[in-house]
Amino acid sequence: MVSRMGIVFDIKRFAVHDGPGLRTTVFLKGCPCTCRFCHNPEGQALEPVILRRDDRCTRCGACVEACPAGALSLPARGAPVADARCTRCGACAEACVFDATEFVGREMTVEDVMAVVSRDIIFYDESGGGATFSGGEPLCQAEFLCALLDGCRDLGVRTAVDTSGHADGDTFARVSRRADLVLFDVKVVDAARHEAFAGVRNDAILANLRRRSEDGGAMLVRLPLFPGVNDDDENARATGELIASLPRRHGVDILPYHGLGAHKYARLGLPYAGAQLAPPSPERVAEVARTLAGFGLDVSIRGDAWEPPRD
Ligand code: SF4
Ligand code: SF4
Ligand code: SF4
């Protein structure tokens, strides 16, 4: 039985980095991983979260007044903070006319999502695009995701699922057989290093990577690259070896760290582990690309095909 309702935290139309062509990317809430530098920390919890922006808050107190749980108080500086009594009702966000409080995550039906996805069918057809389901980890809401993928199929919209691959094999298989393309993140190959980075073991991830390749569906492996964390030669070689060992040929797209999610941590009231982290140098990115290409893989960087420089 597939679920007709799930929790969505964003929908981006005309996305160009989430698969081929122009796409509508639907972000589903919930993720079992706790990756350092996660660029969508507001998507990790399955339930809605509140983002607050100190730079927009006038400290008018309207949200404090509106809170039915009495959970909000104004600190000496900055936007109000909520305590454990918060029920995530969203009344504070509705009361804020300065857009300083944002309620992230809302229940949507499959039909709600399809109504948005179907608006741009003409652009998908012209560009070779479609709908991408991302997160969080979209497999966290597998039943809803399956229903969304079925809905797209019924509309004739091609689909991609952007995943960490962290799910049990049956769940992954049910999603995988419905998706036209899987964008599969492989962050660290070594098991202990992966657990230290993402907070989960990668056994299931690696098994699902192989499962997708064996199933014969299209897959692009993506390597988010964090300087000093996973951009070393050892991990680059292990990643190349892993992808080259799969039953079918798959490209690999390097996604250099950009730090664009950093501001979200402050809005969530969370510390950000990447405060001192700079994007990897172009030379380092090229070195990793060269290592991967050495395994006979088609390599791209943020979607642009990479060629070794000619001497
Ligand atoms: S978050 Fe909005 S409603 Fe609350 S004090 Fe700030 S400006 Fe006023
Ligand atoms: S979400 Fe609801 S309970 Fe939580 S702080 Fe806002 S108004 Fe109060
Ligand atoms: S898998 Fe993705 S959404 Fe989940 S914590 Fe890691 S980077 Fe964030």
Coordinates of C-alpha atoms and ligand atoms in Angstrom, one line a residue:
M1 CA 0.0 0.0 0.0
V2 CA 1.6 3.3 -1.0
S3 CA 1.1 6.4 1.1
R4 CA -0.8 9.3 -0.6
M5 CA 0.6 11.8 1.8
G6 CA 4.1 12.8 3.0
I7 CA 6.2 15.7 4.3
V8 CA 7.8 18.0 1.8
F9 CA 10.2 20.8 2.8
D10 CA 10.8 22.5 -0.6
I11 CA 9.9 22.3 -4.2
K12 CA 12.3 24.0 -6.7
R13 CA 11.1 24.5 -10.3
F14 CA 13.6 25.0 -13.2
A15 CA 16.4 23.2 -11.3
V16 CA 19.4 22.5 -13.5
H17 CA 21.8 20.5 -11.3
D18 CA 19.5 17.6 -10.2
G19 CA 19.6 15.5 -13.4
P20 CA 19.4 16.2 -17.1
G21 CA 17.5 19.1 -18.5
L22 CA 15.1 21.4 -16.6
R23 CA 13.7 19.8 -13.6
T24 CA 11.3 20.2 -10.7
T25 CA 13.1 19.0 -7.6
V26 CA 10.9 17.9 -4.7
F27 CA 12.6 17.7 -1.3
L28 CA 11.3 15.1 1.1
K29 CA 11.9 15.4 4.8
G30 CA 13.8 13.0 7.0
C31 CA 17.3 11.4 6.8
P32 CA 18.9 8.7 9.0
C33 CA 22.4 10.1 8.3
T34 CA 24.1 13.0 10.1
C35 CA 26.7 14.0 7.5
R36 CA 29.0 16.7 8.5
F37 CA 28.5 19.8 6.4
C38 CA 25.0 18.6 5.2
H39 CA 23.8 21.3 2.9
N40 CA 20.1 20.7 3.8
P41 CA 20.1 20.4 7.6
E42 CA 16.5 21.6 7.7
G43 CA 15.6 18.3 5.9
Q44 CA 17.2 15.9 8.3
A45 CA 14.3 15.7 10.9
L46 CA 11.2 14.0 9.6
E47 CA 9.0 16.5 11.4
P48 CA 8.8 20.2 10.5
V49 CA 11.4 22.6 11.9
I50 CA 11.5 26.3 12.4
L51 CA 14.1 28.5 10.8
R52 CA 14.7 32.0 12.4
R53 CA 16.6 34.8 10.8
D54 CA 18.2 37.3 13.2
D55 CA 18.9 39.7 10.4
R56 CA 15.2 40.1 9.6
C57 CA 13.8 39.9 13.1
T58 CA 12.6 43.3 14.5
R59 CA 11.9 41.7 17.9
C60 CA 8.3 42.8 17.7
G61 CA 7.2 39.9 19.8
A62 CA 4.2 39.0 17.6
C63 CA 5.3 35.4 17.4
V64 CA 5.8 35.1 21.2
E65 CA 2.2 36.4 21.6
A66 CA 0.9 33.9 19.0
C67 CA 2.6 30.8 20.4
P68 CA -0.2 28.7 22.0
A69 CA 2.3 26.6 23.9
G70 CA 4.0 29.5 25.6
A71 CA 7.3 28.0 24.2
L72 CA 8.8 31.2 22.8
S73 CA 10.8 33.9 24.7
L74 CA 12.8 36.9 23.6
P75 CA 16.5 36.6 24.5
A76 CA 18.6 39.7 25.2
R77 CA 19.5 39.8 21.5
G78 CA 18.3 38.3 18.3
A79 CA 15.2 36.4 17.3
P80 CA 13.0 34.6 19.9
V81 CA 14.0 31.1 20.8
A82 CA 11.7 28.1 21.5
D83 CA 12.0 25.7 24.4
A84 CA 10.9 22.0 24.7
R85 CA 7.2 22.9 24.9
C86 CA 7.2 23.7 21.1
T87 CA 4.7 21.5 19.3
R88 CA 5.8 22.6 15.8
C89 CA 2.3 24.0 15.1
G90 CA 3.7 26.8 12.9
A91 CA 1.6 29.6 14.5
C92 CA 4.8 31.7 15.1
A93 CA 5.7 31.6 11.4
E94 CA 2.2 32.7 10.4
A95 CA 2.3 35.6 12.9
C96 CA 5.7 36.9 11.6
V97 CA 5.1 39.5 8.9
F98 CA 8.8 40.1 8.4
D99 CA 9.6 36.6 7.2
A100 CA 12.0 36.2 10.0
T101 CA 10.4 32.9 11.0
E102 CA 10.0 30.1 8.5
F103 CA 8.1 26.8 9.1
V104 CA 9.9 24.2 7.1
G105 CA 8.0 21.0 6.2
R106 CA 4.4 20.6 5.3
E107 CA 2.1 17.7 4.6
M108 CA 1.3 17.3 0.9
T109 CA -0.6 14.7 -1.0
V110 CA 0.6 13.0 -4.1
E111 CA -1.9 15.1 -6.0
D112 CA -0.6 18.3 -4.5
V113 CA 2.9 17.5 -5.6
M114 CA 1.8 16.3 -9.1
A115 CA -0.1 19.6 -9.5
V116 CA 3.3 21.4 -9.2
V117 CA 5.3 18.9 -11.3
S118 CA 2.8 19.0 -14.1
R119 CA 3.1 22.8 -14.6
D120 CA 6.4 22.4 -16.4
I121 CA 5.8 19.3 -18.6
I122 CA 6.4 21.4 -21.7
F123 CA 9.9 22.4 -20.4
Y124 CA 10.7 18.8 -19.4
D125 CA 9.8 17.7 -22.9
E126 CA 11.9 20.4 -24.6
S127 CA 15.0 20.0 -22.4
G128 CA 15.0 16.2 -21.6
G129 CA 14.2 17.0 -18.0
G130 CA 11.7 15.8 -15.5
A131 CA 11.1 15.5 -11.8
T132 CA 13.8 14.8 -9.2
F133 CA 13.1 13.6 -5.7
S134 CA 15.7 14.7 -3.2
G135 CA 15.9 15.4 0.6
G136 CA 16.9 14.8 3.3
E137 CA 16.9 11.2 2.2
P138 CA 13.9 10.6 0.1
L139 CA 13.9 6.9 0.8
C140 CA 12.9 7.8 4.4
Q141 CA 9.4 8.3 3.0
A142 CA 9.6 5.3 0.7
E143 CA 5.9 4.7 0.4
F144 CA 5.1 8.3 -0.5
L145 CA 8.1 8.4 -2.8
C146 CA 6.8 5.3 -4.7
A147 CA 3.4 6.9 -5.0
L148 CA 5.1 10.1 -6.4
L149 CA 7.2 8.1 -8.9
D150 CA 4.0 6.2 -10.0
G151 CA 2.3 9.6 -10.4
C152 CA 5.0 10.9 -12.6
R153 CA 5.0 7.8 -14.7
D154 CA 1.2 8.2 -15.2
L155 CA 1.9 11.8 -16.4
G156 CA 4.7 10.7 -18.7
V157 CA 7.3 12.7 -16.6
R158 CA 10.7 11.1 -16.3
T159 CA 12.1 10.8 -12.8
A160 CA 15.3 10.9 -10.9
V161 CA 15.9 10.0 -7.2
D162 CA 18.8 11.7 -5.4
T163 CA 19.8 9.4 -2.6
S164 CA 22.5 8.5 -0.1
G165 CA 21.5 4.9 -0.7
H166 CA 21.0 4.3 3.0
A167 CA 18.0 2.0 3.2
D168 CA 17.3 -1.7 3.5
G169 CA 17.5 -3.6 0.2
D170 CA 13.8 -4.2 -0.3
T171 CA 12.9 -0.5 0.2
F172 CA 15.7 0.5 -2.2
A173 CA 14.6 -2.0 -4.8
R174 CA 11.0 -0.8 -4.7
V175 CA 12.1 2.7 -5.3
S176 CA 14.8 1.9 -7.7
R177 CA 12.6 -0.1 -10.1
R178 CA 10.3 3.0 -10.4
A179 CA 13.0 5.6 -11.0
D180 CA 14.3 6.4 -14.5
L181 CA 17.6 7.7 -13.0
V182 CA 19.3 7.3 -9.6
L183 CA 21.7 10.0 -8.5
F184 CA 23.7 8.0 -6.0
D185 CA 26.0 9.8 -3.5
V186 CA 29.1 8.0 -2.5
K187 CA 30.9 10.1 0.0
V188 CA 33.5 7.9 1.6
V189 CA 34.3 4.2 0.7
D190 CA 36.1 3.1 3.9
A191 CA 33.5 1.8 6.4
A192 CA 35.0 3.4 9.5
R193 CA 35.6 6.7 7.9
H194 CA 32.1 6.7 6.4
E195 CA 30.6 6.1 9.9
A196 CA 32.7 8.9 11.3
F197 CA 31.5 11.3 8.5
A198 CA 27.9 10.3 8.1
G199 CA 27.0 8.7 11.4
V200 CA 25.9 5.4 9.8
R201 CA 27.7 2.4 8.4
N202 CA 27.9 2.1 4.6
D203 CA 27.3 -1.6 4.1
A204 CA 23.7 -1.1 3.0
I205 CA 24.7 1.9 0.8
L206 CA 27.3 -0.1 -1.0
A207 CA 25.0 -3.1 -1.4
N208 CA 22.3 -0.8 -2.9
L209 CA 24.8 0.8 -5.2
R210 CA 25.6 -2.6 -6.6
R211 CA 21.9 -3.5 -6.7
R212 CA 21.0 -0.5 -8.9
S213 CA 23.8 -1.4 -11.3
E214 CA 22.7 -5.1 -11.4
D215 CA 19.1 -4.0 -12.0
G216 CA 20.2 -2.2 -15.2
G217 CA 18.6 1.2 -14.4
A218 CA 20.5 4.4 -15.2
M219 CA 22.7 5.7 -12.4
L220 CA 25.1 8.6 -12.0
V221 CA 27.4 8.3 -9.0
R222 CA 28.0 11.6 -7.3
L223 CA 31.1 12.4 -5.1
P224 CA 30.6 15.4 -2.9
L225 CA 34.1 16.6 -2.3
F226 CA 35.2 18.0 1.1
P227 CA 38.8 19.3 1.5
G228 CA 40.7 17.4 4.1
V229 CA 37.8 15.0 4.6
N230 CA 37.4 12.8 1.6
D231 CA 39.5 14.5 -1.2
D232 CA 42.5 12.4 -0.4
D233 CA 44.1 10.0 -2.9
E234 CA 43.1 6.9 -0.9
N235 CA 39.4 7.8 -1.1
A236 CA 39.6 8.9 -4.7
R237 CA 41.2 5.6 -5.7
A238 CA 38.8 3.5 -3.6
T239 CA 35.9 5.4 -5.2
G240 CA 37.2 4.8 -8.7
E241 CA 37.9 1.2 -8.0
L242 CA 34.4 0.7 -6.5
I243 CA 32.5 2.3 -9.5
A244 CA 34.7 0.5 -12.0
S245 CA 33.9 -2.8 -10.3
L246 CA 30.1 -2.4 -10.8
P247 CA 28.4 -4.7 -13.3
R248 CA 27.5 -1.8 -15.6
R249 CA 29.3 1.4 -16.6
H250 CA 28.3 4.5 -14.7
G251 CA 29.6 8.1 -14.8
V252 CA 30.8 9.9 -11.8
D253 CA 30.1 13.6 -11.0
I254 CA 32.3 15.4 -8.6
L255 CA 30.5 18.0 -6.5
P256 CA 33.1 20.3 -4.8
Y257 CA 32.0 21.6 -1.4
H258 CA 30.6 25.1 -1.7
G259 CA 29.5 26.0 1.9
L260 CA 26.2 27.4 0.7
G261 CA 24.2 25.6 3.4
A262 CA 26.2 27.2 6.2
H263 CA 23.7 30.0 6.9
K264 CA 20.9 27.4 7.5
Y265 CA 22.7 26.1 10.7
A266 CA 22.6 29.6 12.3
R267 CA 18.9 29.8 11.4
L268 CA 18.3 26.4 13.0
G269 CA 20.3 27.5 16.1
L270 CA 22.8 24.7 15.4
P271 CA 26.7 24.8 15.3
Y272 CA 28.2 24.4 11.9
A273 CA 31.2 22.0 11.6
G274 CA 32.3 23.6 8.3
A275 CA 32.8 27.1 9.5
Q276 CA 36.5 27.0 8.7
L277 CA 36.2 24.8 5.6
A278 CA 37.0 26.4 2.3
P279 CA 36.0 24.9 -1.1
P280 CA 38.6 22.5 -2.5
S281 CA 41.1 24.1 -4.9
P282 CA 40.6 23.6 -8.6
E283 CA 43.9 21.7 -8.7
R284 CA 42.7 19.3 -6.1
V285 CA 39.4 18.7 -7.8
A286 CA 41.3 18.1 -11.1
E287 CA 43.6 15.6 -9.3
V288 CA 40.6 13.6 -8.0
A289 CA 39.0 13.8 -11.5
R290 CA 42.2 12.4 -13.0
T291 CA 42.3 9.6 -10.5
L292 CA 38.7 8.6 -11.2
A293 CA 39.3 8.9 -15.0
G294 CA 42.3 6.5 -14.5
F295 CA 39.7 3.8 -13.8
G296 CA 38.2 4.3 -17.2
L297 CA 35.2 6.3 -15.8
D298 CA 33.4 9.2 -17.5
V299 CA 34.0 12.0 -15.1
S300 CA 32.2 15.3 -14.7
I301 CA 32.4 18.2 -12.3
R302 CA 29.1 19.7 -11.4
G303 CA 27.6 18.2 -14.5
D304 CA 30.3 19.5 -16.9
A305 CA 32.3 16.7 -18.6
W306 CA 35.9 16.7 -17.5
E307 CA 38.8 16.1 -19.9
P308 CA 42.4 15.9 -18.8
P309 CA 44.3 19.0 -19.9
R310 CA 46.3 18.6 -23.0
D311 CA 50.1 19.2 -22.6
Ligands
SF4_1 S1 10.5 36.5 14.5 FE1 9.1 37.8 13.5 S2 7.3 38.0 14.8 FE2 8.9 37.1 16.0 S3 9.9 38.8 17.0 FE3 11.0 38.5 15.1 S4 10.0 39.8 13.6 FE4 8.6 39.7 15.4
SF4_2 S1 5.8 26.2 16.3 FE1 4.0 26.6 17.5 S2 4.6 25.8 19.6 FE2 6.5 26.0 18.4 S3 7.3 28.0 18.9 FE3 6.1 28.3 17.1 S4 4.0 28.8 17.8 FE4 5.1 28.0 19.5
SF4_3 S1 22.5 12.0 3.5 FE1 22.2 14.1 2.6 S2 20.5 15.0 3.7 FE2 21.2 13.2 4.9 S3 22.7 14.1 6.3 FE3 23.8 13.4 4.6 S4 24.0 15.2 3.2 FE4 22.3 15.6 4.7

